[in-house]
Amino acid sequence: CELISKLPCFQAELWIKELTSMYDSRARERRRQIEEQEALAAQLLRQRLSEEDLRSPHVEVHVRVPLEKEVPLAPVTEEPKLLKEKPEFPELTDEMEAEINRLLRGSNPHEVLSEGFGLSLTRKDLQTLSNLNWLNDEVINFYMNLLVERSKDPTLPSVNTFNTFFFPKLRSSGYSAVRRWTKRMDIFSKDLLLVPVHLGVHWCLSVVDFRKKVVMYFDSMGGNNDEACRILFEYLQQESKDKKGKEMDTSGWSLHSKKRNEIPQQMNGSDCGMFTCKYADYITKDKPITFTQKHMPYFRRRMVWEIVNHKLL
């Protein structure tokens, strides 16, 4: 204002006209730009509406509008489901107990109650599992074969077994007497080999573990039988040479008779057969041997049910 007041009157008027003209020109340019933008927006709107008319009225178009800032979701990882382990001592139901009683108390001792693995077990055979009777060969052989059947489960060690007549024959007559026993069986193809050992009036168990390169001997009365381990180890070498056509690599192998403080021991003169079977049961599951003498009455009744039903609990 001070500047304008110092100018001559005609100069002030001229300067004001020029200033007004300049601002009017800028305003007109701004209005033109706005009109162009509005025209372009209207054209785009008409084009979009025209395209929508061409769409099928039955089709809905869902457009995901992204958030300005999206928080990445952490990957959801499922906890691995643990396989439920079977109980070590599953309860025998009332129905199972009734079936066991019926099987053991029937009147005909020669009635065949279970067949399989080339064996036929009569009531008389199963009655060796009652009270404090001594188990016979048929019961032990049948049970060992049930363990072999169970080992087809890929989560368990693979198993072969010899019957109760193998070791006495090998010990008394040598390899040539049992050479043909493995005509249809490759003992080296499995993880474990079970060998029941009968010492006249006492049952024991030998186990060959090919994974650990060890021959073990289990005696529920604490007996040491290094000779049995040696006989079996020599048998393995002869079998390899005969069936494989090559010497067995004996490096790293060991022979071990379990001491009485390493495995549970029987507290009577009747349960050696039961201990032999249950040693084999736990070993073929790769489980520590945790049962004791007090479990034998339960195991006896359970084995009756398992043999008749061809199913290990």
CSV table of C-alpha atoms in Angstrom, one decimal:
chain,number,residue,atom,x,y,z
A,1,CYS,CA,0.0,0.0,0.0
A,2,GLU,CA,2.9,2.3,0.8
A,3,LEU,CA,4.4,1.5,-2.6
A,4,ILE,CA,1.2,2.2,-4.5
A,5,SER,CA,0.7,5.5,-2.7
A,6,LYS,CA,4.1,6.8,-3.9
A,7,LEU,CA,3.3,6.1,-7.6
A,8,PRO,CA,1.6,8.7,-9.8
A,9,CYS,CA,-2.1,8.0,-10.2
A,10,PHE,CA,-2.0,6.9,-13.9
A,11,GLN,CA,0.9,4.5,-13.2
A,12,ALA,CA,-0.9,2.9,-10.3
A,13,GLU,CA,-3.9,2.2,-12.3
A,14,LEU,CA,-1.9,0.7,-15.1
A,15,TRP,CA,0.0,-1.6,-12.6
A,16,ILE,CA,-3.2,-2.7,-11.0
A,17,LYS,CA,-4.7,-3.6,-14.4
A,18,GLU,CA,-1.6,-5.7,-15.3
A,19,LEU,CA,-1.7,-7.5,-12.0
A,20,THR,CA,-5.4,-8.2,-12.3
A,21,SER,CA,-5.0,-9.5,-15.9
A,22,MET,CA,-2.1,-11.8,-14.8
A,23,TYR,CA,-4.2,-13.4,-12.0
A,24,ASP,CA,-7.2,-13.7,-14.2
A,25,SER,CA,-5.1,-15.6,-16.8
A,26,ARG,CA,-3.9,-18.0,-14.2
A,27,ALA,CA,-7.4,-18.6,-12.9
A,28,ARG,CA,-8.7,-19.3,-16.4
A,29,GLU,CA,-5.8,-21.8,-17.0
A,30,ARG,CA,-6.6,-23.5,-13.7
A,31,ARG,CA,-10.3,-23.8,-14.6
A,32,ARG,CA,-9.4,-25.2,-18.0
A,33,GLN,CA,-7.3,-27.9,-16.3
A,34,ILE,CA,-10.1,-28.8,-13.9
A,35,GLU,CA,-12.6,-29.1,-16.7
A,36,GLU,CA,-10.2,-31.4,-18.7
A,37,GLN,CA,-9.8,-33.6,-15.6
A,38,GLU,CA,-13.6,-33.7,-15.1
A,39,ALA,CA,-14.2,-34.6,-18.7
A,40,LEU,CA,-11.6,-37.4,-18.6
A,41,ALA,CA,-13.1,-38.8,-15.4
A,42,ALA,CA,-16.6,-38.7,-17.0
A,43,GLN,CA,-15.2,-40.6,-20.0
A,44,LEU,CA,-13.6,-43.3,-17.9
A,45,LEU,CA,-16.8,-43.7,-15.9
A,46,ARG,CA,-18.9,-44.1,-19.1
A,47,GLN,CA,-16.3,-46.7,-20.3
A,48,ARG,CA,-16.4,-48.7,-17.1
A,49,LEU,CA,-20.2,-48.7,-17.1
A,50,SER,CA,-20.3,-49.8,-20.7
A,51,GLU,CA,-17.9,-52.7,-19.8
A,52,GLU,CA,-20.1,-53.8,-16.9
A,53,ASP,CA,-23.1,-53.9,-19.1
A,54,LEU,CA,-21.3,-56.5,-21.2
A,55,ARG,CA,-20.8,-58.8,-18.2
A,56,SER,CA,-23.2,-61.6,-17.4
A,57,PRO,CA,-25.6,-60.4,-14.8
A,58,HIS,CA,-25.2,-63.7,-13.0
A,59,VAL,CA,-21.4,-63.3,-12.4
A,60,GLU,CA,-20.3,-61.4,-9.4
A,61,VAL,CA,-16.8,-59.8,-9.5
A,62,HIS,CA,-15.1,-59.7,-6.1
A,63,VAL,CA,-12.2,-57.5,-5.9
A,64,ARG,CA,-9.8,-57.7,-3.0
A,65,VAL,CA,-8.8,-54.3,-1.8
A,66,PRO,CA,-5.4,-54.5,-0.3
A,67,LEU,CA,-4.9,-52.9,3.1
A,68,GLU,CA,-2.6,-50.0,3.3
A,69,LYS,CA,-0.4,-52.0,5.6
A,70,GLU,CA,-0.9,-55.7,5.8
A,71,VAL,CA,0.6,-57.7,8.6
A,72,PRO,CA,2.0,-61.0,7.3
A,73,LEU,CA,0.5,-64.0,9.0
A,74,ALA,CA,2.9,-66.4,10.7
A,75,PRO,CA,2.8,-69.8,9.1
A,76,VAL,CA,0.6,-72.2,11.1
A,77,THR,CA,2.5,-75.3,12.0
A,78,GLU,CA,0.6,-78.3,13.3
A,79,GLU,CA,2.0,-80.1,16.2
A,80,PRO,CA,3.0,-83.6,15.2
A,81,LYS,CA,0.5,-86.1,16.6
A,82,LEU,CA,2.2,-88.5,18.9
A,83,LEU,CA,1.3,-92.2,18.4
A,84,LYS,CA,-0.5,-93.4,21.4
A,85,GLU,CA,1.5,-96.2,22.9
A,86,LYS,CA,-0.2,-99.4,23.9
A,87,PRO,CA,-0.4,-99.9,27.7
A,88,GLU,CA,2.1,-102.3,29.0
A,89,PHE,CA,-0.5,-104.3,30.9
A,90,PRO,CA,-3.8,-103.9,29.1
A,91,GLU,CA,-6.8,-104.9,31.3
A,92,LEU,CA,-8.6,-108.1,30.4
A,93,THR,CA,-12.2,-107.2,30.0
A,94,ASP,CA,-15.0,-109.2,31.6
A,95,GLU,CA,-15.8,-110.7,28.2
A,96,MET,CA,-12.2,-111.7,27.7
A,97,GLU,CA,-12.0,-113.3,31.1
A,98,ALA,CA,-15.2,-115.2,30.4
A,99,GLU,CA,-13.8,-116.5,27.2
A,100,ILE,CA,-10.5,-117.6,28.9
A,101,ASN,CA,-12.5,-119.5,31.5
A,102,ARG,CA,-14.6,-121.2,28.9
A,103,LEU,CA,-11.5,-122.2,26.9
A,104,LEU,CA,-9.6,-123.6,29.9
A,105,ARG,CA,-12.6,-125.4,31.6
A,106,GLY,CA,-14.1,-127.2,28.7
A,107,SER,CA,-14.5,-130.9,29.0
A,108,ASN,CA,-12.8,-132.2,25.9
A,109,PRO,CA,-8.9,-131.9,26.4
A,110,HIS,CA,-8.3,-132.8,22.7
A,111,GLU,CA,-10.5,-130.1,21.2
A,112,VAL,CA,-8.5,-127.9,18.9
A,113,LEU,CA,-8.8,-124.3,20.0
A,114,SER,CA,-6.3,-122.6,17.8
A,115,GLU,CA,-4.6,-123.3,14.5
A,116,GLY,CA,-1.9,-121.5,12.7
A,117,PHE,CA,1.8,-121.6,11.6
A,118,GLY,CA,1.4,-125.3,10.9
A,119,LEU,CA,0.4,-125.9,14.5
A,120,SER,CA,-2.8,-127.1,16.1
A,121,LEU,CA,-3.3,-126.3,19.8
A,122,THR,CA,-5.7,-128.3,21.9
A,123,ARG,CA,-7.3,-127.5,25.2
A,124,LYS,CA,-4.7,-129.7,26.8
A,125,ASP,CA,-2.0,-127.5,25.3
A,126,LEU,CA,-3.6,-124.3,26.5
A,127,GLN,CA,-4.1,-125.7,30.0
A,128,THR,CA,-0.3,-125.6,30.4
A,129,LEU,CA,-0.9,-121.8,30.7
A,130,SER,CA,-3.1,-122.2,33.7
A,131,ASN,CA,-2.0,-122.1,37.4
A,132,LEU,CA,1.6,-123.2,37.8
A,133,ASN,CA,1.8,-125.7,34.9
A,134,TRP,CA,4.9,-125.9,32.8
A,135,LEU,CA,4.5,-124.6,29.2
A,136,ASN,CA,4.9,-127.1,26.4
A,137,ASP,CA,6.6,-126.8,23.1
A,138,GLU,CA,3.4,-126.1,21.1
A,139,VAL,CA,2.4,-123.1,23.2
A,140,ILE,CA,5.9,-121.6,23.1
A,141,ASN,CA,6.3,-122.2,19.3
A,142,PHE,CA,2.9,-120.7,18.6
A,143,TYR,CA,3.7,-117.6,20.7
A,144,MET,CA,7.0,-117.1,19.0
A,145,ASN,CA,5.3,-117.2,15.6
A,146,LEU,CA,2.8,-114.5,16.8
A,147,LEU,CA,5.8,-112.3,17.6
A,148,VAL,CA,7.1,-112.9,14.1
A,149,GLU,CA,3.7,-111.9,12.6
A,150,ARG,CA,3.7,-108.8,14.7
A,151,SER,CA,7.1,-107.8,13.5
A,152,LYS,CA,5.6,-107.1,10.0
A,153,ASP,CA,4.7,-103.8,11.5
A,154,PRO,CA,7.3,-101.4,10.0
A,155,THR,CA,7.7,-99.6,13.3
A,156,LEU,CA,9.1,-102.7,14.9
A,157,PRO,CA,12.3,-104.8,14.5
A,158,SER,CA,11.9,-107.5,11.9
A,159,VAL,CA,12.1,-111.0,13.4
A,160,ASN,CA,12.8,-114.6,12.6
A,161,THR,CA,12.4,-117.5,15.0
A,162,PHE,CA,13.5,-121.2,15.2
A,163,ASN,CA,11.2,-123.6,17.0
A,164,THR,CA,12.0,-125.3,20.3
A,165,PHE,CA,13.5,-128.4,18.5
A,166,PHE,CA,16.2,-126.5,16.7
A,167,PHE,CA,18.8,-125.9,19.4
A,168,PRO,CA,18.8,-129.4,20.9
A,169,LYS,CA,19.3,-130.8,17.4
A,170,LEU,CA,22.1,-128.3,16.6
A,171,ARG,CA,23.9,-129.0,19.9
A,172,SER,CA,23.7,-132.7,19.7
A,173,SER,CA,24.2,-133.3,15.9
A,174,GLY,CA,25.9,-130.2,14.5
A,175,TYR,CA,25.2,-127.9,11.6
A,176,SER,CA,24.6,-130.7,9.0
A,177,ALA,CA,21.6,-131.8,11.0
A,178,VAL,CA,19.9,-128.4,10.7
A,179,ARG,CA,21.3,-127.2,7.4
A,180,ARG,CA,18.0,-127.7,5.6
A,181,TRP,CA,15.9,-125.9,8.3
A,182,THR,CA,16.6,-122.5,6.6
A,183,LYS,CA,15.8,-123.7,3.0
A,184,ARG,CA,13.1,-121.0,2.8
A,185,MET,CA,14.4,-118.6,5.4
A,186,ASP,CA,17.2,-116.1,5.3
A,187,ILE,CA,18.1,-115.5,8.9
A,188,PHE,CA,20.5,-112.7,8.0
A,189,SER,CA,17.7,-110.6,6.4
A,190,LYS,CA,16.0,-109.7,9.7
A,191,ASP,CA,17.0,-107.7,12.7
A,192,LEU,CA,16.5,-110.4,15.3
A,193,LEU,CA,16.6,-114.2,15.5
A,194,LEU,CA,14.8,-115.9,18.4
A,195,VAL,CA,16.1,-119.3,19.6
A,196,PRO,CA,14.1,-120.9,22.4
A,197,VAL,CA,16.5,-123.2,24.4
A,198,HIS,CA,15.1,-126.2,26.3
A,199,LEU,CA,17.5,-127.6,29.0
A,200,GLY,CA,15.4,-130.7,29.8
A,201,VAL,CA,13.3,-129.2,32.6
A,202,HIS,CA,14.1,-125.5,32.1
A,203,TRP,CA,13.3,-123.0,29.3
A,204,CYS,CA,15.7,-120.2,28.3
A,205,LEU,CA,16.0,-117.9,25.3
A,206,SER,CA,18.9,-117.0,23.0
A,207,VAL,CA,18.6,-113.9,20.8
A,208,VAL,CA,20.8,-112.9,17.9
A,209,ASP,CA,20.7,-109.2,17.3
A,210,PHE,CA,22.2,-108.5,13.8
A,211,ARG,CA,21.9,-104.8,14.3
A,212,LYS,CA,24.1,-104.8,17.4
A,213,LYS,CA,26.2,-107.8,16.4
A,214,VAL,CA,25.5,-109.7,19.6
A,215,VAL,CA,24.4,-113.1,20.6
A,216,MET,CA,22.5,-113.0,24.0
A,217,TYR,CA,21.3,-115.6,26.4
A,218,PHE,CA,18.4,-115.0,28.9
A,219,ASP,CA,17.9,-117.3,31.8
A,220,SER,CA,15.2,-116.5,34.4
A,221,MET,CA,17.1,-118.5,37.0
A,222,GLY,CA,20.4,-116.7,36.5
A,223,GLY,CA,22.2,-119.4,34.7
A,224,ASN,CA,25.3,-118.6,32.6
A,225,ASN,CA,25.4,-120.4,29.3
A,226,ASP,CA,28.3,-119.1,27.2
A,227,GLU,CA,28.4,-122.4,25.5
A,228,ALA,CA,24.9,-121.8,23.9
A,229,CYS,CA,26.1,-118.4,22.7
A,230,ARG,CA,29.2,-120.0,21.2
A,231,ILE,CA,27.2,-122.8,19.5
A,232,LEU,CA,24.9,-120.2,17.9
A,233,PHE,CA,27.7,-118.0,16.8
A,234,GLU,CA,29.5,-120.9,15.1
A,235,TYR,CA,26.1,-121.8,13.5
A,236,LEU,CA,25.9,-118.2,12.0
A,237,GLN,CA,29.3,-118.5,10.5
A,238,GLN,CA,28.5,-121.9,8.9
A,239,GLU,CA,25.2,-120.7,7.7
A,240,SER,CA,26.8,-117.7,6.0
A,241,LYS,CA,29.3,-119.8,4.3
A,242,ASP,CA,26.7,-122.4,3.1
A,243,LYS,CA,23.8,-120.0,2.1
A,244,LYS,CA,25.7,-116.9,1.2
A,245,GLY,CA,28.8,-118.5,-0.2
A,246,LYS,CA,31.1,-116.2,1.9
A,247,GLU,CA,32.7,-116.0,5.2
A,248,MET,CA,30.8,-114.1,7.8
A,249,ASP,CA,32.4,-110.9,9.0
A,250,THR,CA,32.9,-111.6,12.7
A,251,SER,CA,34.5,-108.3,13.6
A,252,GLY,CA,32.6,-106.4,16.3
A,253,TRP,CA,30.5,-109.3,17.4
A,254,SER,CA,30.1,-110.2,21.1
A,255,LEU,CA,28.5,-113.0,23.1
A,256,HIS,CA,26.7,-112.2,26.3
A,257,SER,CA,24.9,-114.3,28.9
A,258,LYS,CA,22.6,-111.9,30.9
A,259,LYS,CA,23.4,-111.9,34.6
A,260,ARG,CA,20.6,-112.3,37.1
A,261,ASN,CA,20.8,-108.6,38.1
A,262,GLU,CA,20.3,-107.5,34.4
A,263,ILE,CA,16.9,-109.2,33.8
A,264,PRO,CA,13.9,-110.2,35.9
A,265,GLN,CA,14.1,-113.6,37.6
A,266,GLN,CA,11.4,-116.1,38.4
A,267,MET,CA,10.6,-116.8,42.0
A,268,ASN,CA,9.2,-120.3,41.6
A,269,GLY,CA,10.0,-123.5,39.7
A,270,SER,CA,7.2,-123.2,37.2
A,271,ASP,CA,7.4,-120.0,35.2
A,272,CYS,CA,10.5,-120.4,33.1
A,273,GLY,CA,8.5,-120.9,30.0
A,274,MET,CA,6.5,-117.8,30.7
A,275,PHE,CA,9.7,-115.7,31.3
A,276,THR,CA,11.1,-117.1,28.0
A,277,CYS,CA,8.1,-115.9,26.1
A,278,LYS,CA,7.9,-112.5,27.7
A,279,TYR,CA,11.6,-111.9,27.3
A,280,ALA,CA,11.0,-112.4,23.6
A,281,ASP,CA,7.9,-110.2,23.6
A,282,TYR,CA,9.7,-107.2,25.1
A,283,ILE,CA,12.9,-107.7,23.0
A,284,THR,CA,11.0,-107.8,19.8
A,285,LYS,CA,9.4,-104.5,20.7
A,286,ASP,CA,12.8,-102.9,21.5
A,287,LYS,CA,11.4,-102.3,25.0
A,288,PRO,CA,13.2,-102.5,28.3
A,289,ILE,CA,12.3,-105.7,30.2
A,290,THR,CA,10.3,-104.3,33.1
A,291,PHE,CA,7.9,-107.1,34.1
A,292,THR,CA,8.4,-109.2,37.3
A,293,GLN,CA,7.3,-112.4,38.8
A,294,LYS,CA,4.1,-110.8,40.0
A,295,HIS,CA,2.8,-110.3,36.5
A,296,MET,CA,3.0,-114.0,35.5
A,297,PRO,CA,-0.6,-114.9,36.5
A,298,TYR,CA,-1.9,-112.0,34.4
A,299,PHE,CA,0.4,-113.0,31.5
A,300,ARG,CA,-0.7,-116.6,31.6
A,301,ARG,CA,-4.4,-115.7,31.1
A,302,ARG,CA,-3.5,-113.0,28.6
A,303,MET,CA,-1.6,-115.5,26.5
A,304,VAL,CA,-4.5,-117.9,26.4
A,305,TRP,CA,-6.6,-115.1,24.8
A,306,GLU,CA,-3.8,-114.0,22.4
A,307,ILE,CA,-3.2,-117.5,21.1
A,308,VAL,CA,-6.8,-118.3,20.5
A,309,ASN,CA,-7.5,-114.9,18.9
A,310,HIS,CA,-4.2,-114.7,17.0
A,311,LYS,CA,-3.7,-111.2,18.3
A,312,LEU,CA,-1.1,-109.8,20.7
A,313,LEU,CA,-2.4,-107.2,23.1
